GROMACS .gro file of N, CA, C and O in nm:
model
  360
    1MET      N    1   0.085  -0.118   0.000
    1MET     CA    2   0.000   0.000   0.000
    1MET      C    3   0.089   0.123   0.000
    1MET      O    4   0.184   0.132   0.077
    2SER      N    5   0.058   0.219  -0.084
    2SER     CA    6   0.139   0.340  -0.090
    2SER      C    7   0.117   0.426   0.033
    2SER      O    8   0.017   0.412   0.104
    3LYS      N    9   0.211   0.518   0.060
    3LYS     CA   10   0.198   0.606   0.176
    3LYS      C   11   0.073   0.691   0.168
    3LYS      O   12   0.006   0.713   0.268
    4LYS      N   13   0.039   0.737   0.049
    4LYS     CA   14  -0.078   0.822   0.032
    4LYS      C   15  -0.206   0.745   0.067
    4LYS      O   16  -0.290   0.795   0.140
    5LYS      N   17  -0.218   0.622   0.018
    5LYS     CA   18  -0.338   0.541   0.048
    5LYS      C   19  -0.345   0.508   0.197
    5LYS      O   20  -0.451   0.510   0.256
    6ARG      N   21  -0.231   0.477   0.258
    6ARG     CA   22  -0.228   0.445   0.401
    6ARG      C   23  -0.272   0.567   0.483
    6ARG      O   24  -0.350   0.556   0.575
    7LYS      N   25  -0.223   0.684   0.447
    7LYS     CA   26  -0.259   0.807   0.517
    7LYS      C   27  -0.409   0.835   0.503
    7LYS      O   28  -0.475   0.872   0.598
    8GLU      N   29  -0.462   0.814   0.383
    8GLU     CA   30  -0.605   0.836   0.360
    8GLU      C   31  -0.689   0.739   0.443
    8GLU      O   32  -0.792   0.777   0.497
    9SER      N   33  -0.645   0.614   0.456
    9SER     CA   34  -0.724   0.517   0.531
    9SER      C   35  -0.731   0.555   0.679
    9SER      O   36  -0.833   0.535   0.744
   10PHE      N   37  -0.622   0.613   0.735
   10PHE     CA   38  -0.627   0.659   0.873
   10PHE      C   39  -0.718   0.779   0.888
   10PHE      O   40  -0.794   0.790   0.982
   11SER      N   41  -0.712   0.872   0.795
   11SER     CA   42  -0.792   0.993   0.806
   11SER      C   43  -0.940   0.965   0.786
   11SER      O   44  -1.025   1.038   0.836
   12ASN      N   45  -0.975   0.859   0.715
   12ASN     CA   46  -1.115   0.824   0.693
   12ASN      C   47  -1.173   0.739   0.806
   12ASN      O   48  -1.292   0.723   0.815
   13ASP      N   49  -1.087   0.683   0.890
   13ASP     CA   50  -1.131   0.598   1.001
   13ASP      C   51  -1.171   0.686   1.118
   13ASP      O   52  -1.089   0.744   1.185
   14LYS      N   53  -1.302   0.693   1.146
   14LYS     CA   54  -1.353   0.780   1.252
   14LYS      C   55  -1.320   0.728   1.391
   14LYS      O   56  -1.320   0.802   1.488
   15SER      N   57  -1.293   0.598   1.405
   15SER     CA   58  -1.262   0.542   1.537
   15SER      C   59  -1.117   0.570   1.578
   15SER      O   60  -1.081   0.556   1.693
   16PHE      N   61  -1.034   0.609   1.482
   16PHE     CA   62  -0.893   0.636   1.509
   16PHE      C   63  -0.880   0.780   1.556
   16PHE      O   64  -0.924   0.874   1.492
   17SER      N   65  -0.819   0.799   1.673
   17SER     CA   66  -0.792   0.935   1.720
   17SER      C   67  -0.654   0.938   1.784
   17SER      O   68  -0.611   0.842   1.847
   18LYS      N   69  -0.588   1.048   1.768
   18LYS     CA   70  -0.453   1.064   1.820
   18LYS      C   71  -0.456   1.076   1.973
   18LYS      O   72  -0.545   1.140   2.028
   19PHE      N   73  -0.359   1.014   2.039
   19PHE     CA   74  -0.350   1.021   2.184
   19PHE      C   75  -0.319   1.164   2.225
   19PHE      O   76  -0.225   1.225   2.177
   20LYS      N   77  -0.401   1.219   2.315
   20LYS     CA   78  -0.386   1.357   2.360
   20LYS      C   79  -0.270   1.366   2.459
   20LYS      O   80  -0.258   1.284   2.550
   21GLY      N   81  -0.188   1.467   2.443
   21GLY     CA   82  -0.073   1.488   2.530
   21GLY      C   83  -0.111   1.542   2.666
   21GLY      O   84  -0.223   1.587   2.689
   22ALA      N   85  -0.016   1.540   2.757
   22ALA     CA   86  -0.038   1.585   2.895
   22ALA      C   87  -0.079   1.731   2.900
   22ALA      O   88  -0.164   1.770   2.982
   23ASP      N   89  -0.023   1.814   2.811
   23ASP     CA   90  -0.059   1.956   2.812
   23ASP      C   91  -0.205   1.976   2.776
   23ASP      O   92  -0.273   2.061   2.833
   24HIS      N   93  -0.257   1.894   2.685
   24HIS     CA   94  -0.399   1.902   2.648
   24HIS      C   95  -0.488   1.864   2.767
   24HIS      O   96  -0.586   1.933   2.797
   25ILE      N   97  -0.453   1.757   2.836
   25ILE     CA   98  -0.531   1.711   2.952
   25ILE      C   99  -0.522   1.813   3.064
   25ILE      O  100  -0.623   1.847   3.128
   26PHE      N  101  -0.404   1.865   3.090
   26PHE     CA  102  -0.384   1.967   3.194
   26PHE      C  103  -0.476   2.087   3.168
   26PHE      O  104  -0.546   2.135   3.258
   27ASN      N  105  -0.476   2.137   3.044
   27ASN     CA  106  -0.559   2.252   3.010
   27ASN      C  107  -0.708   2.220   3.015
   27ASN      O  108  -0.789   2.304   3.054
   28ARG      N  109  -0.744   2.098   2.978
   28ARG     CA  110  -0.885   2.061   2.984
   28ARG      C  111  -0.934   2.061   3.129
   28ARG      O  112  -1.042   2.112   3.159
   29ILE      N  113  -0.856   2.006   3.220
   29ILE     CA  114  -0.894   2.007   3.361
   29ILE      C  115  -0.902   2.151   3.411
   29ILE      O  116  -0.993   2.186   3.487
   30MET      N  117  -0.810   2.234   3.368
   30MET     CA  118  -0.807   2.374   3.413
   30MET      C  119  -0.930   2.451   3.367
   30MET      O  120  -0.990   2.526   3.445
   31TRP      N  121  -0.973   2.433   3.242
   31TRP     CA  122  -1.075   2.519   3.184
   31TRP      C  123  -1.214   2.458   3.174
   31TRP      O  124  -1.312   2.530   3.156
   32ASP      N  125  -1.225   2.326   3.182
   32ASP     CA  126  -1.356   2.261   3.170
   32ASP      C  127  -1.431   2.274   3.302
   32ASP      O  128  -1.391   2.220   3.404
   33LYS      N  129  -1.542   2.345   3.299
   33LYS     CA  130  -1.620   2.374   3.420
   33LYS      C  131  -1.686   2.249   3.479
   33LYS      O  132  -1.729   2.249   3.594
   34THR      N  133  -1.694   2.139   3.402
   34THR     CA  134  -1.754   2.017   3.453
   34THR      C  135  -1.658   1.938   3.543
   34THR      O  136  -1.701   1.846   3.611
   35PHE      N  137  -1.529   1.975   3.541
   35PHE     CA  138  -1.431   1.908   3.625
   35PHE      C  139  -1.405   1.986   3.752
   35PHE      O  140  -1.396   2.109   3.750
   36ASN      N  141  -1.393   1.914   3.862
   36ASN     CA  142  -1.354   1.973   3.990
   36ASN      C  143  -1.204   1.947   4.007
   36ASN      O  144  -1.162   1.832   4.024
   37LYS      N  145  -1.125   2.051   4.003
   37LYS     CA  146  -0.978   2.037   4.009
   37LYS      C  147  -0.932   1.961   4.133
   37LYS      O  148  -0.831   1.891   4.129
   38SER      N  149  -1.004   1.975   4.242
   38SER     CA  150  -0.961   1.911   4.367
   38SER      C  151  -0.974   1.759   4.363
   38SER      O  152  -0.921   1.690   4.449
   39GLU      N  153  -1.041   1.704   4.263
   39GLU     CA  154  -1.055   1.559   4.249
   39GLU      C  155  -0.936   1.495   4.177
   39GLU      O  156  -0.925   1.373   4.172
   40PHE      N  157  -0.847   1.577   4.121
   40PHE     CA  158  -0.738   1.525   4.036
   40PHE      C  159  -0.604   1.526   4.106
   40PHE      O  160  -0.574   1.614   4.186
   41VAL      N  161  -0.523   1.425   4.070
   41VAL     CA  162  -0.385   1.412   4.116
   41VAL      C  163  -0.299   1.399   3.991
   41VAL      O  164  -0.337   1.332   3.895
   42VAL      N  165  -0.183   1.463   3.993
   42VAL     CA  166  -0.089   1.456   3.880
   42VAL      C  167   0.030   1.373   3.922
   42VAL      O  168   0.088   1.395   4.029
   43GLY      N  169   0.066   1.278   3.838
   43GLY     CA  170   0.187   1.199   3.859
   43GLY      C  171   0.293   1.247   3.762
   43GLY      O  172   0.271   1.249   3.642
   44TYR      N  173   0.405   1.291   3.813
   44TYR     CA  174   0.512   1.340   3.726
   44TYR      C  175   0.644   1.281   3.771
   44TYR      O  176   0.659   1.233   3.883
   45GLU      N  177   0.741   1.284   3.680
   45GLU     CA  178   0.872   1.228   3.710
   45GLU      C  179   0.968   1.339   3.753
   45GLU      O  180   1.000   1.428   3.676
   46ASP      N  181   1.010   1.329   3.878
   46ASP     CA  182   1.113   1.419   3.929
   46ASP      C  183   1.248   1.358   3.891
   46ASP      O  184   1.267   1.236   3.905
   47ARG      N  185   1.338   1.438   3.844
   47ARG     CA  186   1.467   1.386   3.796
   47ARG      C  187   1.546   1.314   3.904
   47ARG      O  188   1.624   1.223   3.875
   48PHE      N  189   1.528   1.351   4.029
   48PHE     CA  190   1.608   1.293   4.138
   48PHE      C  191   1.528   1.200   4.228
   48PHE      O  192   1.582   1.105   4.283
   49LEU      N  193   1.398   1.226   4.241
   49LEU     CA  194   1.315   1.148   4.335
   49LEU      C  195   1.228   1.042   4.269
   49LEU      O  196   1.167   0.963   4.338
   50GLY      N  197   1.220   1.041   4.138
   50GLY     CA  198   1.135   0.944   4.068
   50GLY      C  199   0.993   0.997   4.051
   50GLY      O  200   0.970   1.117   4.045
   51ILE      N  201   0.897   0.906   4.044
   51ILE     CA  202   0.757   0.944   4.022
   51ILE      C  203   0.700   1.005   4.149
   51ILE      O  204   0.707   0.946   4.257
   52MET      N  205   0.641   1.124   4.133
   52MET     CA  206   0.580   1.196   4.245
   52MET      C  207   0.432   1.219   4.212
   52MET      O  208   0.397   1.242   4.097
   53GLU      N  209   0.348   1.213   4.314
   53GLU     CA  210   0.206   1.243   4.298
   53GLU      C  211   0.172   1.363   4.385
   53GLU      O  212   0.204   1.364   4.503
   54ILE      N  213   0.109   1.463   4.324
   54ILE     CA  214   0.065   1.579   4.400
   54ILE      C  215  -0.073   1.622   4.350
   54ILE      O  216  -0.108   1.596   4.234
   55PRO      N  217  -0.152   1.686   4.434
   55PRO     CA  218  -0.283   1.735   4.391
   55PRO      C  219  -0.269   1.831   4.272
   55PRO      O  220  -0.172   1.908   4.264
   56TYR      N  221  -0.366   1.826   4.182
   56TYR     CA  222  -0.364   1.910   4.063
   56TYR      C  223  -0.346   2.057   4.099
   56TYR      O  224  -0.270   2.128   4.034
   57GLU      N  225  -0.419   2.103   4.200
   57GLU     CA  226  -0.414   2.245   4.236
   57GLU      C  227  -0.274   2.288   4.281
   57GLU      O  228  -0.234   2.401   4.257
   58GLU      N  229  -0.198   2.199   4.343
   58GLU     CA  230  -0.059   2.230   4.379
   58GLU      C  231   0.030   2.227   4.255
   58GLU      O  232   0.118   2.311   4.238
   59PHE      N  233   0.007   2.128   4.169
   59PHE     CA  234   0.087   2.115   4.047
   59PHE      C  235   0.066   2.237   3.957
   59PHE      O  236   0.160   2.282   3.891
   60GLU      N  237  -0.054   2.290   3.956
   60GLU     CA  238  -0.088   2.406   3.875
   60GLU      C  239   0.003   2.525   3.907
   60GLU      O  240   0.035   2.605   3.820
   61LEU      N  241   0.048   2.534   4.031
   61LEU     CA  242   0.133   2.644   4.074
   61LEU      C  243   0.280   2.623   4.040
   61LEU      O  244   0.358   2.716   4.041
   62LYS      N  245   0.318   2.498   4.010
   62LYS     CA  246   0.458   2.466   3.977
   62LYS      C  247   0.479   2.493   3.828
   62LYS      O  248   0.434   2.416   3.745
   63THR      N  249   0.546   2.599   3.797
   63THR     CA  250   0.567   2.634   3.656
   63THR      C  251   0.698   2.581   3.601
   63THR      O  252   0.724   2.594   3.482
   64ASP      N  253   0.779   2.518   3.686
   64ASP     CA  254   0.910   2.471   3.641
   64ASP      C  255   0.912   2.326   3.594
   64ASP      O  256   1.016   2.275   3.557
   65ILE      N  257   0.797   2.259   3.591
   65ILE     CA  258   0.791   2.119   3.549
   65ILE      C  259   0.736   2.112   3.406
   65ILE      O  260   0.623   2.150   3.381
   66PRO      N  261   0.817   2.063   3.310
   66PRO     CA  262   0.770   2.054   3.171
   66PRO      C  263   0.665   1.943   3.154
   66PRO      O  264   0.665   1.845   3.228
   67SER      N  265   0.579   1.960   3.055
   67SER     CA  266   0.469   1.866   3.036
   67SER      C  267   0.516   1.725   3.000
   67SER      O  268   0.445   1.628   3.027
   68HIS      N  269   0.635   1.712   2.941
   68HIS     CA  270   0.681   1.577   2.906
   68HIS      C  271   0.717   1.494   3.030
   68HIS      O  272   0.734   1.373   3.021
   69ARG      N  273   0.727   1.557   3.146
   69ARG     CA  274   0.753   1.483   3.270
   69ARG      C  275   0.625   1.431   3.336
   69ARG      O  276   0.631   1.351   3.428
   70ILE      N  277   0.509   1.478   3.290
   70ILE     CA  278   0.382   1.429   3.344
   70ILE      C  279   0.359   1.288   3.293
   70ILE      O  280   0.363   1.263   3.173
   71LYS      N  281   0.336   1.195   3.385
   71LYS     CA  282   0.320   1.054   3.349
   71LYS      C  283   0.175   1.007   3.355
   71LYS      O  284   0.135   0.919   3.280
   72PHE      N  285   0.096   1.064   3.447
   72PHE     CA  286  -0.044   1.022   3.458
   72PHE      C  287  -0.127   1.125   3.532
   72PHE      O  288  -0.073   1.213   3.600
   73PHE      N  289  -0.259   1.113   3.517
   73PHE     CA  290  -0.357   1.189   3.595
   73PHE      C  291  -0.451   1.088   3.657
   73PHE      O  292  -0.490   0.990   3.592
   74LYS      N  293  -0.488   1.113   3.782
   74LYS     CA  294  -0.589   1.031   3.850
   74LYS      C  295  -0.703   1.121   3.893
   74LYS      O  296  -0.681   1.237   3.930
   75LYS      N  297  -0.824   1.066   3.888
   75LYS     CA  298  -0.942   1.137   3.937
   75LYS      C  299  -1.005   1.051   4.045
   75LYS      O  300  -1.045   0.937   4.018
   76ASN      N  301  -1.011   1.102   4.166
   76ASN     CA  302  -1.064   1.026   4.280
   76ASN      C  303  -0.998   0.889   4.292
   76ASN      O  304  -1.063   0.789   4.318
   77GLY      N  305  -0.868   0.884   4.269
   77GLY     CA  306  -0.792   0.760   4.284
   77GLY      C  307  -0.792   0.670   4.162
   77GLY      O  308  -0.718   0.573   4.157
   78GLU      N  309  -0.875   0.701   4.061
   78GLU     CA  310  -0.882   0.617   3.941
   78GLU      C  311  -0.794   0.678   3.832
   78GLU      O  312  -0.800   0.799   3.805
   79LEU      N  313  -0.715   0.595   3.768
   79LEU     CA  314  -0.628   0.639   3.659
   79LEU      C  315  -0.715   0.680   3.540
   79LEU      O  316  -0.790   0.598   3.487
   80VAL      N  317  -0.706   0.806   3.497
   80VAL     CA  318  -0.788   0.853   3.385
   80VAL      C  319  -0.705   0.891   3.262
   80VAL      O  320  -0.758   0.903   3.153
   81TRP      N  321  -0.574   0.910   3.281
   81TRP     CA  322  -0.483   0.936   3.169
   81TRP      C  323  -0.347   0.881   3.207
   81TRP      O  324  -0.298   0.908   3.316
   82ASP      N  325  -0.288   0.803   3.117
   82ASP     CA  326  -0.157   0.744   3.145
   82ASP      C  327  -0.074   0.741   3.018
   82ASP      O  328  -0.118   0.685   2.916
   83ARG      N  329   0.041   0.804   3.022
   83ARG     CA  330   0.127   0.811   2.904
   83ARG      C  331   0.179   0.673   2.863
   83ARG      O  332   0.182   0.639   2.746
   84ALA      N  333   0.221   0.592   2.959
   84ALA     CA  334   0.286   0.463   2.927
   84ALA      C  335   0.191   0.366   2.860
   84ALA      O  336   0.231   0.296   2.766
   85THR      N  337   0.067   0.359   2.906
   85THR     CA  338  -0.028   0.262   2.851
   85THR      C  339  -0.126   0.324   2.753
   85THR      O  340  -0.215   0.256   2.703
   86LYS      N  341  -0.113   0.456   2.730
   86LYS     CA  342  -0.199   0.530   2.638
   86LYS      C  343  -0.347   0.526   2.678
   86LYS      O  344  -0.436   0.522   2.596
   87VAL      N  345  -0.373   0.527   2.809
   87VAL     CA  346  -0.509   0.533   2.861
   87VAL      C  347  -0.554   0.678   2.861
   87VAL      O  348  -0.481   0.766   2.908
   88ASN      N  349  -0.673   0.704   2.807
   88ASN     CA  350  -0.732   0.838   2.812
   88ASN      C  351  -0.883   0.823   2.830
   88ASN      O  352  -0.954   0.792   2.735
   89LYS      N  353  -0.930   0.843   2.952
   89LYS     CA  354  -1.073   0.831   2.982
   89LYS      C  355  -1.141   0.967   2.993
   89LYS      O  356  -1.254   0.976   3.036
   90LEU      N  357  -1.068   1.073   2.958
   90LEU     CA  358  -1.126   1.207   2.968
   90LEU      C  359  -1.181   1.254   2.834
   90LEU      O  360  -1.133   1.233   2.732
   0.00000   0.00000   0.00000
């Protein structure tokens, strides 16, 4: 199959959607009025301490952590977005 035909088949497939990045999920939680920020926890990778979990509202204030270090989001203890397994329930 040529590259052009392969590309067309993906674009025509309505069930196929690109995995949303951490920055997209972060902004959705921030601006979507249906979400309560206090229900979310952010898991990110600290360069020296490993994976850290902090409440979303605290993470929101940390401007020095790049989005590629965010590994997961949890809502009320349930994993709703995970980079490693490509889970996105939001």
